[in-house]
Short mmCIF file of C-alpha atoms and ligand atoms in Angstrom, two decimals:
data_model
loop_
_atom_site.label_atom_id
_atom_site.label_comp_id
_atom_site.label_asym_id
_atom_site.label_seq_id
_atom_site.Cartn_x
_atom_site.Cartn_y
_atom_site.Cartn_z
CA MET A 1 21.23 -24.57 -3.94
CA SER A 2 20.29 -24.43 -7.61
CA VAL A 3 17.25 -22.49 -8.68
CA GLN A 4 15.59 -25.46 -10.40
CA THR A 5 15.22 -27.59 -7.28
CA LEU A 6 13.02 -24.96 -5.60
CA THR A 7 9.80 -25.96 -7.32
CA PRO A 8 6.53 -24.62 -5.85
CA ALA A 9 5.58 -28.13 -4.64
CA SER A 10 8.81 -28.65 -2.74
CA ILE A 11 8.58 -25.19 -1.25
CA ALA A 12 5.02 -25.87 -0.10
CA SER A 13 5.94 -29.11 1.58
CA GLU A 14 9.18 -27.87 3.15
CA GLN A 15 8.18 -24.54 4.56
CA ARG A 16 5.89 -23.41 7.31
CA SER A 17 5.21 -20.12 8.98
CA THR A 18 4.50 -19.20 12.58
CA VAL A 19 2.20 -16.44 13.72
CA ARG A 20 3.49 -14.72 16.86
CA CYS A 21 2.03 -12.01 19.09
CA ALA A 22 4.38 -9.05 19.20
CA SER A 23 3.14 -8.10 22.70
CA CYS A 24 2.88 -11.33 24.73
CA GLY A 25 4.85 -13.75 22.52
CA ALA A 26 1.99 -16.29 22.13
CA THR A 27 2.40 -18.42 19.00
CA LEU A 28 -0.24 -19.76 16.63
CA ASP A 29 0.09 -21.94 13.56
CA ASP A 30 -0.17 -20.52 10.05
CA ARG A 31 -3.80 -21.59 9.65
CA THR A 32 -5.04 -19.32 12.41
CA ALA A 33 -8.32 -17.49 11.94
CA ARG A 34 -7.25 -14.79 14.41
CA ALA A 35 -6.41 -11.33 13.12
CA THR A 36 -5.19 -10.20 16.57
CA CYS A 37 -3.89 -12.06 19.67
CA ALA A 38 -6.59 -13.97 21.57
CA ASN A 39 -4.66 -13.59 24.86
CA CYS A 40 -3.91 -9.90 24.92
CA GLY A 41 -5.41 -8.30 21.78
CA GLY A 42 -1.88 -7.45 20.55
CA LEU A 43 -0.70 -7.34 16.93
CA LEU A 44 0.34 -10.61 15.34
CA ALA A 45 3.31 -11.07 13.02
CA VAL A 46 4.00 -13.89 10.58
CA GLU A 47 7.47 -15.41 10.60
CA HIS A 48 8.52 -17.77 7.82
CA VAL A 49 11.09 -20.50 7.86
CA ALA A 50 13.87 -18.89 5.82
CA PRO A 51 14.03 -20.10 2.21
CA LYS A 52 17.02 -22.31 1.44
CA ALA A 53 18.20 -20.00 -1.31
CA LYS A 54 19.75 -16.74 -0.09
CA GLY A 55 21.44 -13.71 -1.61
CA VAL A 56 22.22 -14.08 -5.31
CA ALA A 57 20.43 -17.47 -5.57
CA LEU A 58 17.21 -16.04 -4.14
CA ARG A 59 17.40 -13.00 -6.43
CA GLU A 60 17.89 -15.37 -9.37
CA LEU A 61 14.86 -17.41 -8.33
CA PHE A 62 12.65 -14.29 -8.20
CA ASP A 63 14.13 -12.94 -11.45
CA ALA A 64 13.64 -16.27 -13.24
CA ARG A 65 9.96 -16.26 -12.29
CA LEU A 66 9.61 -12.71 -13.59
CA GLY A 67 11.22 -13.74 -16.88
CA ALA A 68 9.02 -16.82 -17.20
CA ALA A 69 5.81 -15.11 -16.13
CA SER A 70 4.45 -14.16 -19.53
CA TYR A 71 4.74 -17.51 -21.27
CA ARG A 72 5.53 -20.54 -19.17
CA GLY A 73 5.35 -19.56 -15.52
CA SER A 74 2.65 -20.70 -13.11
CA ALA A 75 -0.31 -18.47 -12.20
CA ALA A 76 1.57 -17.59 -9.01
CA ASP A 77 4.63 -16.51 -11.01
CA ARG A 78 2.48 -14.05 -12.95
CA SER A 79 1.48 -12.24 -9.75
CA GLY A 80 3.76 -9.53 -8.41
CA VAL A 81 2.87 -10.82 -4.94
CA TRP A 82 3.06 -14.61 -5.28
CA ARG A 83 6.28 -14.44 -7.27
CA PHE A 84 7.80 -13.72 -3.84
CA ARG A 85 5.76 -16.46 -2.12
CA GLU A 86 8.60 -17.71 0.11
CA LEU A 87 8.34 -14.34 1.87
CA VAL A 88 4.51 -14.08 1.73
CA LEU A 89 2.86 -17.37 2.65
CA PRO A 90 5.05 -20.31 1.61
CA ALA A 91 2.62 -23.01 2.73
CA ALA A 92 -0.30 -21.77 0.60
CA ARG A 93 -1.16 -24.42 -1.97
CA PRO A 94 -1.71 -23.23 -5.56
CA GLU A 95 -5.43 -24.06 -5.40
CA GLU A 96 -5.81 -21.97 -2.22
CA ILE A 97 -4.34 -18.82 -3.74
CA VAL A 98 -6.88 -16.10 -4.63
CA SER A 99 -5.01 -14.01 -7.20
CA HIS A 100 -6.23 -11.65 -9.93
CA PRO A 101 -3.15 -11.49 -10.60
CA GLU A 102 -1.92 -8.27 -8.95
CA GLY A 103 1.28 -6.26 -8.63
CA ASN A 104 3.63 -5.85 -11.61
CA THR A 105 3.15 -2.10 -11.24
CA PRO A 106 5.34 0.35 -13.15
CA LEU A 107 8.28 2.30 -11.75
CA VAL A 108 8.37 5.53 -13.73
CA ALA A 109 10.50 8.67 -13.81
CA ARG A 110 9.12 12.09 -14.73
CA GLU A 111 11.41 15.09 -14.89
CA ALA A 112 8.67 17.53 -13.82
CA VAL A 113 7.93 15.62 -10.62
CA ALA A 114 11.62 15.24 -9.72
CA SER A 115 12.24 18.93 -10.24
CA PHE A 116 9.14 19.81 -8.14
CA ALA A 117 10.42 17.55 -5.35
CA GLY A 118 13.93 19.03 -5.55
CA VAL A 119 15.90 15.82 -6.18
CA ASN A 120 17.65 14.62 -9.34
CA ALA A 121 16.62 10.97 -9.31
CA LEU A 122 13.02 10.45 -8.26
CA ARG A 123 11.04 7.44 -9.32
CA LEU A 124 7.33 6.82 -8.85
CA LYS A 125 6.17 3.31 -7.99
CA HIS A 126 2.58 3.46 -9.22
CA GLU A 127 0.46 1.09 -7.17
CA GLY A 128 -2.67 2.56 -8.77
CA HIS A 129 -1.99 0.07 -11.58
CA ASN A 130 -3.25 -2.82 -9.46
CA PRO A 131 -6.56 -4.51 -10.42
CA SER A 132 -8.73 -2.46 -8.08
CA ALA A 133 -6.47 0.57 -8.64
CA SER A 134 -4.71 0.76 -5.28
CA PHE A 135 -1.89 -0.97 -3.38
CA LYS A 136 -4.45 -2.71 -1.18
CA ASP A 137 -4.74 -5.60 -3.66
CA ARG A 138 -1.32 -6.87 -2.61
CA GLY A 139 -2.38 -7.39 0.97
CA MET A 140 -5.85 -8.53 0.00
CA THR A 141 -4.71 -11.42 -2.19
CA ALA A 142 -2.84 -12.77 0.86
CA ALA A 143 -5.73 -12.11 3.28
CA LEU A 144 -8.35 -13.78 1.05
CA THR A 145 -6.01 -16.70 0.45
CA GLN A 146 -5.81 -17.08 4.22
CA ALA A 147 -9.63 -16.69 4.46
CA ARG A 148 -9.97 -19.58 2.01
CA ARG A 149 -7.40 -21.69 3.91
CA ILE A 150 -9.31 -21.31 7.18
CA GLY A 151 -12.75 -21.72 5.56
CA ALA A 152 -13.95 -18.26 6.68
CA ARG A 153 -17.75 -17.85 6.53
CA ALA A 154 -17.42 -14.12 5.79
CA VAL A 155 -14.79 -11.37 5.69
CA ALA A 156 -14.99 -7.78 6.93
CA CYS A 157 -13.06 -4.54 7.13
CA ALA A 158 -13.33 -0.88 8.11
CA SER A 159 -12.15 1.42 5.37
CA THR A 160 -11.66 4.91 4.00
CA GLY A 161 -12.54 3.35 0.63
CA ASN A 162 -9.61 1.56 -0.97
CA THR A 163 -9.47 -1.43 1.36
CA SER A 164 -13.21 -1.89 0.90
CA ALA A 165 -12.96 -1.81 -2.91
CA SER A 166 -10.11 -4.31 -2.84
CA LEU A 167 -11.83 -6.57 -0.30
CA ALA A 168 -15.01 -6.52 -2.38
CA ALA A 169 -13.09 -7.57 -5.51
CA TYR A 170 -11.12 -10.40 -3.90
CA ALA A 171 -14.08 -11.68 -1.85
CA ALA A 172 -16.10 -11.85 -5.08
CA GLN A 173 -13.35 -13.93 -6.67
CA ALA A 174 -13.11 -16.21 -3.62
CA GLY A 175 -16.90 -16.53 -3.35
CA ILE A 176 -16.92 -15.40 0.29
CA PRO A 177 -19.48 -12.82 1.53
CA ALA A 178 -17.90 -9.45 2.37
CA PHE A 179 -18.95 -6.71 4.81
CA VAL A 180 -17.42 -3.26 4.85
CA LEU A 181 -17.80 -0.37 7.27
CA VAL A 182 -17.10 3.08 5.88
CA PRO A 183 -17.38 6.52 7.51
CA GLU A 184 -20.42 8.52 6.39
CA GLY A 185 -19.51 11.14 3.78
CA ARG A 186 -15.84 11.66 2.92
CA VAL A 187 -15.38 8.44 0.95
CA SER A 188 -14.76 9.18 -2.71
CA THR A 189 -17.30 8.22 -5.37
CA GLY A 190 -14.93 5.94 -7.27
CA LYS A 191 -14.27 3.79 -4.19
CA LEU A 192 -17.93 3.54 -3.17
CA ALA A 193 -18.91 2.60 -6.72
CA GLN A 194 -16.30 -0.17 -6.85
CA THR A 195 -17.26 -1.61 -3.46
CA LEU A 196 -20.94 -1.86 -4.39
CA ALA A 197 -20.36 -3.02 -7.95
CA TYR A 198 -18.11 -5.89 -6.80
CA GLY A 199 -20.93 -6.96 -4.51
CA ALA A 200 -19.87 -6.25 -0.91
CA HIS A 201 -22.42 -5.42 1.80
CA MET A 202 -21.63 -1.82 2.69
CA ILE A 203 -22.54 -0.14 5.96
CA ARG A 204 -22.06 3.62 6.21
CA LEU A 205 -21.46 4.38 9.85
CA ARG A 206 -22.19 7.64 11.64
CA GLY A 207 -18.62 8.30 12.66
CA ASP A 208 -15.09 8.41 11.26
CA PHE A 209 -12.66 5.67 10.19
CA ASP A 210 -11.47 5.10 13.75
CA ASP A 211 -15.06 4.41 14.89
CA CYS A 212 -15.50 2.04 11.92
CA LEU A 213 -12.38 0.06 12.84
CA GLU A 214 -13.41 -0.27 16.48
CA LEU A 215 -16.79 -1.63 15.41
CA ALA A 216 -15.26 -3.96 12.79
CA ARG A 217 -12.99 -5.47 15.47
CA GLU A 218 -15.91 -5.98 17.85
CA ALA A 219 -18.24 -7.39 15.20
CA SER A 220 -15.64 -9.84 13.94
CA GLU A 221 -14.98 -11.14 17.49
CA ARG A 222 -18.68 -11.54 18.22
CA LEU A 223 -19.85 -12.91 14.90
CA GLY A 224 -16.81 -14.95 13.87
CA ILE A 225 -16.18 -12.92 10.72
CA TYR A 226 -12.58 -12.87 9.46
CA LEU A 227 -11.16 -9.35 9.88
CA VAL A 228 -8.90 -8.25 7.01
CA ASN A 229 -7.87 -4.74 7.98
CA SER A 230 -4.13 -4.12 7.79
CA LEU A 231 -3.73 -5.21 11.40
CA ASN A 232 -4.32 -8.69 9.94
CA PRO A 233 -0.77 -10.11 9.73
CA PHE A 234 -1.32 -11.73 6.32
CA ARG A 235 -2.21 -8.35 4.80
CA VAL A 236 1.21 -7.14 5.92
CA GLU A 237 2.89 -10.12 4.23
CA GLY A 238 1.28 -9.26 0.88
CA GLN A 239 2.03 -5.56 1.13
CA LYS A 240 5.73 -6.27 1.67
CA THR A 241 5.93 -7.10 -2.04
CA ILE A 242 5.62 -3.42 -3.03
CA VAL A 243 9.15 -3.05 -1.67
CA LEU A 244 10.39 -6.40 -3.00
CA GLU A 245 9.11 -5.63 -6.48
CA LEU A 246 10.58 -2.13 -6.58
CA LEU A 247 13.95 -3.48 -5.42
CA GLN A 248 13.76 -6.09 -8.17
CA GLN A 249 12.96 -3.36 -10.72
CA LEU A 250 16.09 -1.51 -9.55
CA GLY A 251 18.21 -4.63 -10.09
CA TRP A 252 18.33 -5.18 -6.30
CA GLU A 253 20.22 -1.90 -5.86
CA SER A 254 18.68 -0.08 -2.91
CA PRO A 255 17.57 3.52 -3.38
CA ASP A 256 18.51 5.94 -0.59
CA TRP A 257 14.89 6.65 0.41
CA ILE A 258 11.45 5.12 -0.05
CA ALA A 259 8.62 7.60 0.64
CA LEU A 260 5.00 6.62 1.26
CA PRO A 261 1.77 8.15 2.56
CA ALA A 262 0.88 6.98 6.07
CA GLY A 263 -2.56 6.62 7.63
CA ASN A 264 -3.35 3.47 9.58
CA LEU A 265 0.39 2.60 9.28
CA GLY A 266 -0.11 -0.91 7.86
CA ASN A 267 1.98 -0.09 4.84
CA THR A 268 4.75 1.58 6.83
CA ALA A 269 4.92 -1.56 8.98
CA ALA A 270 4.97 -3.81 5.92
CA PHE A 271 7.76 -1.81 4.27
CA GLY A 272 9.89 -2.07 7.41
CA LYS A 273 9.37 -5.83 7.64
CA ALA A 274 10.16 -6.25 3.93
CA LEU A 275 13.41 -4.34 4.27
CA ARG A 276 14.46 -6.19 7.39
CA GLU A 277 13.89 -9.55 5.69
CA ALA A 278 15.39 -8.51 2.33
CA HIS A 279 18.52 -7.42 4.14
CA ALA A 280 18.71 -10.53 6.36
CA LEU A 281 18.32 -12.80 3.31
CA GLY A 282 20.99 -10.95 1.36
CA LEU A 283 18.62 -9.66 -1.34
CA ILE A 284 20.06 -6.19 -0.68
CA ASP A 285 23.22 -5.13 1.09
CA ARG A 286 22.04 -1.67 2.18
CA VAL A 287 18.76 -0.68 3.85
CA PRO A 288 17.01 2.36 2.35
CA ARG A 289 15.53 4.94 4.73
CA LEU A 290 11.74 5.06 4.97
CA LEU A 291 9.92 8.38 4.82
CA ALA A 292 6.35 8.12 6.13
CA VAL A 293 4.27 11.17 5.17
CA GLN A 294 1.06 12.17 6.96
CA ALA A 295 -1.50 14.90 6.24
CA ALA A 296 -1.05 17.69 8.80
CA GLY A 297 -4.66 17.30 10.01
CA ALA A 298 -4.17 13.57 10.62
CA ALA A 299 -0.60 13.36 11.86
CA PRO A 300 -0.33 11.58 15.22
CA PHE A 301 2.62 9.50 13.97
CA ALA A 302 4.54 12.58 12.79
CA ALA A 303 3.93 14.13 16.23
CA GLY A 304 5.18 10.93 17.84
CA PHE A 305 8.34 10.97 15.71
CA SER A 306 9.22 14.43 17.02
CA ASP A 307 9.62 13.06 20.57
CA ASP A 308 11.09 9.69 19.55
CA PHE A 309 7.71 7.98 20.00
CA ALA A 310 7.75 8.51 23.77
CA THR A 311 3.96 8.15 23.86
CA ARG A 312 1.32 6.79 21.53
CA ARG A 313 -0.81 9.64 20.15
CA ARG A 314 -4.36 9.95 18.89
CA VAL A 315 -5.99 12.92 17.17
CA ARG A 316 -9.38 13.73 15.67
CA ALA A 317 -8.42 13.56 11.99
CA GLU A 318 -9.29 16.10 9.30
CA THR A 319 -7.87 16.27 5.77
CA ALA A 320 -9.11 16.45 2.19
CA ALA A 321 -6.84 13.45 1.46
CA THR A 322 -9.68 11.22 2.69
CA ALA A 323 -7.77 7.92 2.29
CA ILE A 324 -5.45 8.90 5.15
CA ARG A 325 -8.01 10.66 7.36
CA ILE A 326 -7.12 8.47 10.34
CA GLY A 327 -6.46 9.67 13.89
CA ASP A 328 -5.66 6.48 15.80
CA PRO A 329 -3.44 4.28 13.62
CA ALA A 330 -3.73 0.56 14.40
CA SER A 331 -0.21 -0.51 13.36
CA TRP A 332 1.57 2.11 15.51
CA ASP A 333 4.06 -0.21 17.24
CA ARG A 334 5.05 -2.06 14.09
CA ALA A 335 5.49 1.26 12.25
CA VAL A 336 7.72 2.65 15.03
CA GLU A 337 9.90 -0.41 14.58
CA ALA A 338 10.02 0.19 10.81
CA ILE A 339 11.11 3.80 11.21
CA ARG A 340 13.74 2.88 13.82
CA PHE A 341 15.12 -0.06 11.83
CA THR A 342 15.53 2.00 8.66
CA ALA A 343 16.75 5.19 10.38
CA GLY A 344 13.66 6.63 8.77
CA HIS A 345 11.78 9.89 9.10
CA VAL A 346 8.16 10.95 9.53
CA VAL A 347 6.83 14.28 8.34
CA ALA A 348 3.46 16.07 8.10
CA VAL A 349 2.47 18.10 5.03
CA SER A 350 -0.50 20.46 4.61
CA ASP A 351 -3.43 19.73 2.31
CA ALA A 352 -2.25 22.64 0.12
CA GLU A 353 1.16 20.94 -0.25
CA ILE A 354 -0.49 17.60 -1.05
CA PHE A 355 -2.65 19.17 -3.77
CA ALA A 356 0.27 21.14 -5.21
CA ALA A 357 2.14 17.83 -5.61
CA LYS A 358 -0.96 16.16 -7.04
CA ARG A 359 -1.32 18.82 -9.73
CA VAL A 360 2.27 18.20 -10.89
CA ILE A 361 1.85 14.40 -10.85
CA ASP A 362 -1.46 14.65 -12.72
CA ALA A 363 -0.20 17.16 -15.28
CA CYS A 364 2.67 14.93 -16.42
CA GLY A 365 0.19 12.22 -17.44
CA VAL A 366 0.84 9.93 -14.47
CA GLY A 367 -1.85 11.01 -12.01
CA CYS A 368 -2.79 9.74 -8.57
CA GLU A 369 -5.39 10.20 -5.87
CA PRO A 370 -4.81 12.98 -3.30
CA ALA A 371 -3.39 10.84 -0.45
CA SER A 372 -0.80 9.32 -2.80
CA ALA A 373 0.61 12.74 -3.65
CA ALA A 374 1.68 13.10 -0.01
CA SER A 375 4.64 10.84 -0.81
CA VAL A 376 5.98 13.45 -3.26
CA ALA A 377 5.02 16.44 -1.08
CA GLY A 378 6.97 14.88 1.80
CA VAL A 379 10.10 14.45 -0.31
CA ARG A 380 9.91 18.11 -1.33
CA THR A 381 9.64 19.17 2.33
CA LEU A 382 12.64 17.07 3.36
CA ALA A 383 14.67 18.22 0.36
CA GLU A 384 13.93 21.84 1.32
CA ARG A 385 15.09 21.12 4.86
CA GLY A 386 18.28 19.51 3.55
CA ILE A 387 17.44 16.13 5.09
CA ILE A 388 17.18 14.52 1.65
CA GLY A 389 20.15 15.51 -0.52
CA ARG A 390 19.62 16.48 -4.17
CA GLU A 391 21.85 13.60 -5.27
CA GLU A 392 20.03 10.95 -3.26
CA ARG A 393 17.93 8.39 -5.11
CA VAL A 394 14.31 8.39 -4.03
CA VAL A 395 11.31 6.20 -4.79
CA SER A 396 7.91 7.71 -3.94
CA VAL A 397 5.05 5.23 -3.79
CA LEU A 398 1.82 6.39 -5.43
CA THR A 399 -0.74 4.31 -3.59
CA GLY A 400 -3.90 4.91 -5.61
CA HIS A 401 -5.11 5.80 -9.12
CA LEU A 402 -6.27 9.27 -10.17
CA LEU A 403 -9.77 7.94 -10.98
CA LYS A 404 -10.27 6.83 -7.37
CA ASP A 405 -11.25 10.42 -6.64
CA PRO A 406 -12.47 12.11 -9.83
CA ASP A 407 -14.06 14.98 -7.90
CA ALA A 408 -10.70 15.94 -6.36
CA ALA A 409 -9.02 15.71 -9.76
CA LEU A 410 -11.65 17.93 -11.39
CA ALA A 411 -11.60 20.46 -8.58
CA ALA A 412 -7.81 20.73 -8.81
CA ARG A 413 -7.83 21.37 -12.57
CA VAL A 414 -10.95 23.47 -13.15
CA ALA A 415 -9.84 25.76 -10.34
CA GLY A 416 -6.46 25.91 -12.10
CA GLY A 417 -8.07 27.41 -15.24
CA LEU A 418 -8.11 24.37 -17.54
CA GLY A 419 -11.44 23.44 -19.08
CA SER A 420 -14.62 25.51 -19.21
CA ASP A 421 -17.09 25.33 -16.34
CA GLU A 422 -20.17 25.70 -18.54
CA PRO A 423 -21.03 23.84 -21.78
CA LEU A 424 -20.45 26.08 -24.84
CA THR A 425 -22.21 26.47 -28.17
CA ARG A 426 -20.37 25.44 -31.36
CA ASP A 427 -19.24 29.03 -32.09
CA GLU A 428 -18.21 29.69 -28.51
CA ALA A 429 -16.23 26.42 -28.53
CA LEU A 430 -14.30 27.45 -31.66
CA ALA A 431 -13.59 30.89 -30.22
CA HIS A 432 -12.42 29.25 -26.99
CA LEU A 433 -10.04 26.92 -28.87
CA GLU A 434 -8.60 29.84 -30.80
CA ARG A 435 -8.08 31.88 -27.63
CA VAL A 436 -6.34 29.02 -25.81
CA LEU A 437 -4.09 28.25 -28.81
CA THR A 438 -3.09 31.90 -29.22
CA SER A 439 -2.29 32.35 -25.55
CA SER A 440 -0.30 29.12 -25.30
CA SER A 441 1.73 29.84 -28.46
CA SER A 442 2.54 33.34 -27.24
CA ARG A 443 3.96 31.92 -23.97
N1 F0G B 20 -2.78 5.79 0.42
C1 F0G B 20 -4.01 5.37 0.09
C2 F0G B 20 -4.50 5.65 -1.29
C3 F0G B 20 -4.80 4.66 1.03
O1 F0G B 20 -6.01 4.25 0.69
C4 F0G B 20 -4.28 4.44 2.32
C5 F0G B 20 -5.06 3.73 3.33
C6 F0G B 20 -2.99 4.90 2.60
C7 F0G B 20 -2.27 5.57 1.63
C8 F0G B 20 -2.36 4.71 3.94
O2 F0G B 20 -1.94 3.41 4.16
O3 F0G B 20 -3.25 2.97 6.22
O4 F0G B 20 -1.39 1.47 5.51
O5 F0G B 20 -0.92 3.74 6.39
N2 F0G B 20 -6.26 3.39 3.16
C9 F0G B 20 -7.03 2.53 4.10
C10 F0G B 20 -8.35 2.15 3.48
C11 F0G B 20 -7.12 3.05 5.46
O6 F0G B 20 -9.29 1.84 4.22
O7 F0G B 20 -8.46 2.11 2.26
P1 F0G B 20 -1.86 2.85 5.66
#
């Protein structure tokens, strides 16, 4: 199959997807408005008819779109999500796609972070470079495209802040009213500001994220609002492209490990599905191991891993990494499958370890929000335990931008002795500069 014959129009007319319940096996067509199974409430999964091109030909198709993106590609080619549309939502017509565009995030290497983590070859996939500054935009472009396809009257989500900011941005672009439920307190200023500025209706609920999600599910059932939390199967399809894009950036050579922070487990599930499909389609010949990292105060999945997921766990979550302050993860079953399929690992790290990693990531000029730094803290823990070898190649996914949580960034640095707490006079400022210069040159 030559690359040229796979035009977007022919792909759209040839391919369809099926939505299947992972629990009871019920099937729905790809224009379903359900986010969960109507029969049993189970999680739905999207299955695509396999593209005709496989292996090298499919890589070449994706690579050709990347090469064409800046000057003669379609709008979809310019998106780091829709470039992989055969594996996202092949039947979406170009006019249905709600794209910023998103994705195309950098894969960077910084010596200081690798040496902190204790491995020689560590790369950082910085998803904070998405339009609303977190990885959520990749799932949201797919979910709002689906919302447009089904003619949704409104969209809703529960959120620790990033999903709500992303939903607000994409709903604004699609012209669909958006409702978000966030836990009172504990959502960072940057995320609240984005959500309101993009024009979503925000409800601050007395309760935590898990309470918000329960209410969002109930409200969407009762009021016919399209639910776009990561249990929505189309969100998962979009988020798979973090893995597809990083594999493409590595020339389709798998790393040994991919590490990511884990909260509601939507991303862990998406990464597992991406790797399963990439392997089945011959995009890669070896499956990297997934490392899902939780904050110790919100680590039911790490506890589950220690007894081979014998039982599903719930905890009352507490961590300063507010994005992953989640005690009852919705995508549990799918994430278990992802860890099993990739011979992966799950680990919990303390808030102190998360912030130690964040300071190193920030100080090398890359920066990330606290939860994101868990993906580096987890690699360090596994390297110390000898589970990740020094020679192994690791990609840590930074899920959100430093400016998502400016208070956390300031607290980490001012407490570390950089910057003056109080404003200074002109003379004091000069004396301060001189003192800092003298002490740093004498080091
Ligand atoms: N990192 C960041 C920055 C996040 O915002 C989240 C989740 C995660 C990691 C964890 O991903 O839930 O798929 O395991 N944030 C959600 C939100 C819950 O509402 O923004 P997950």
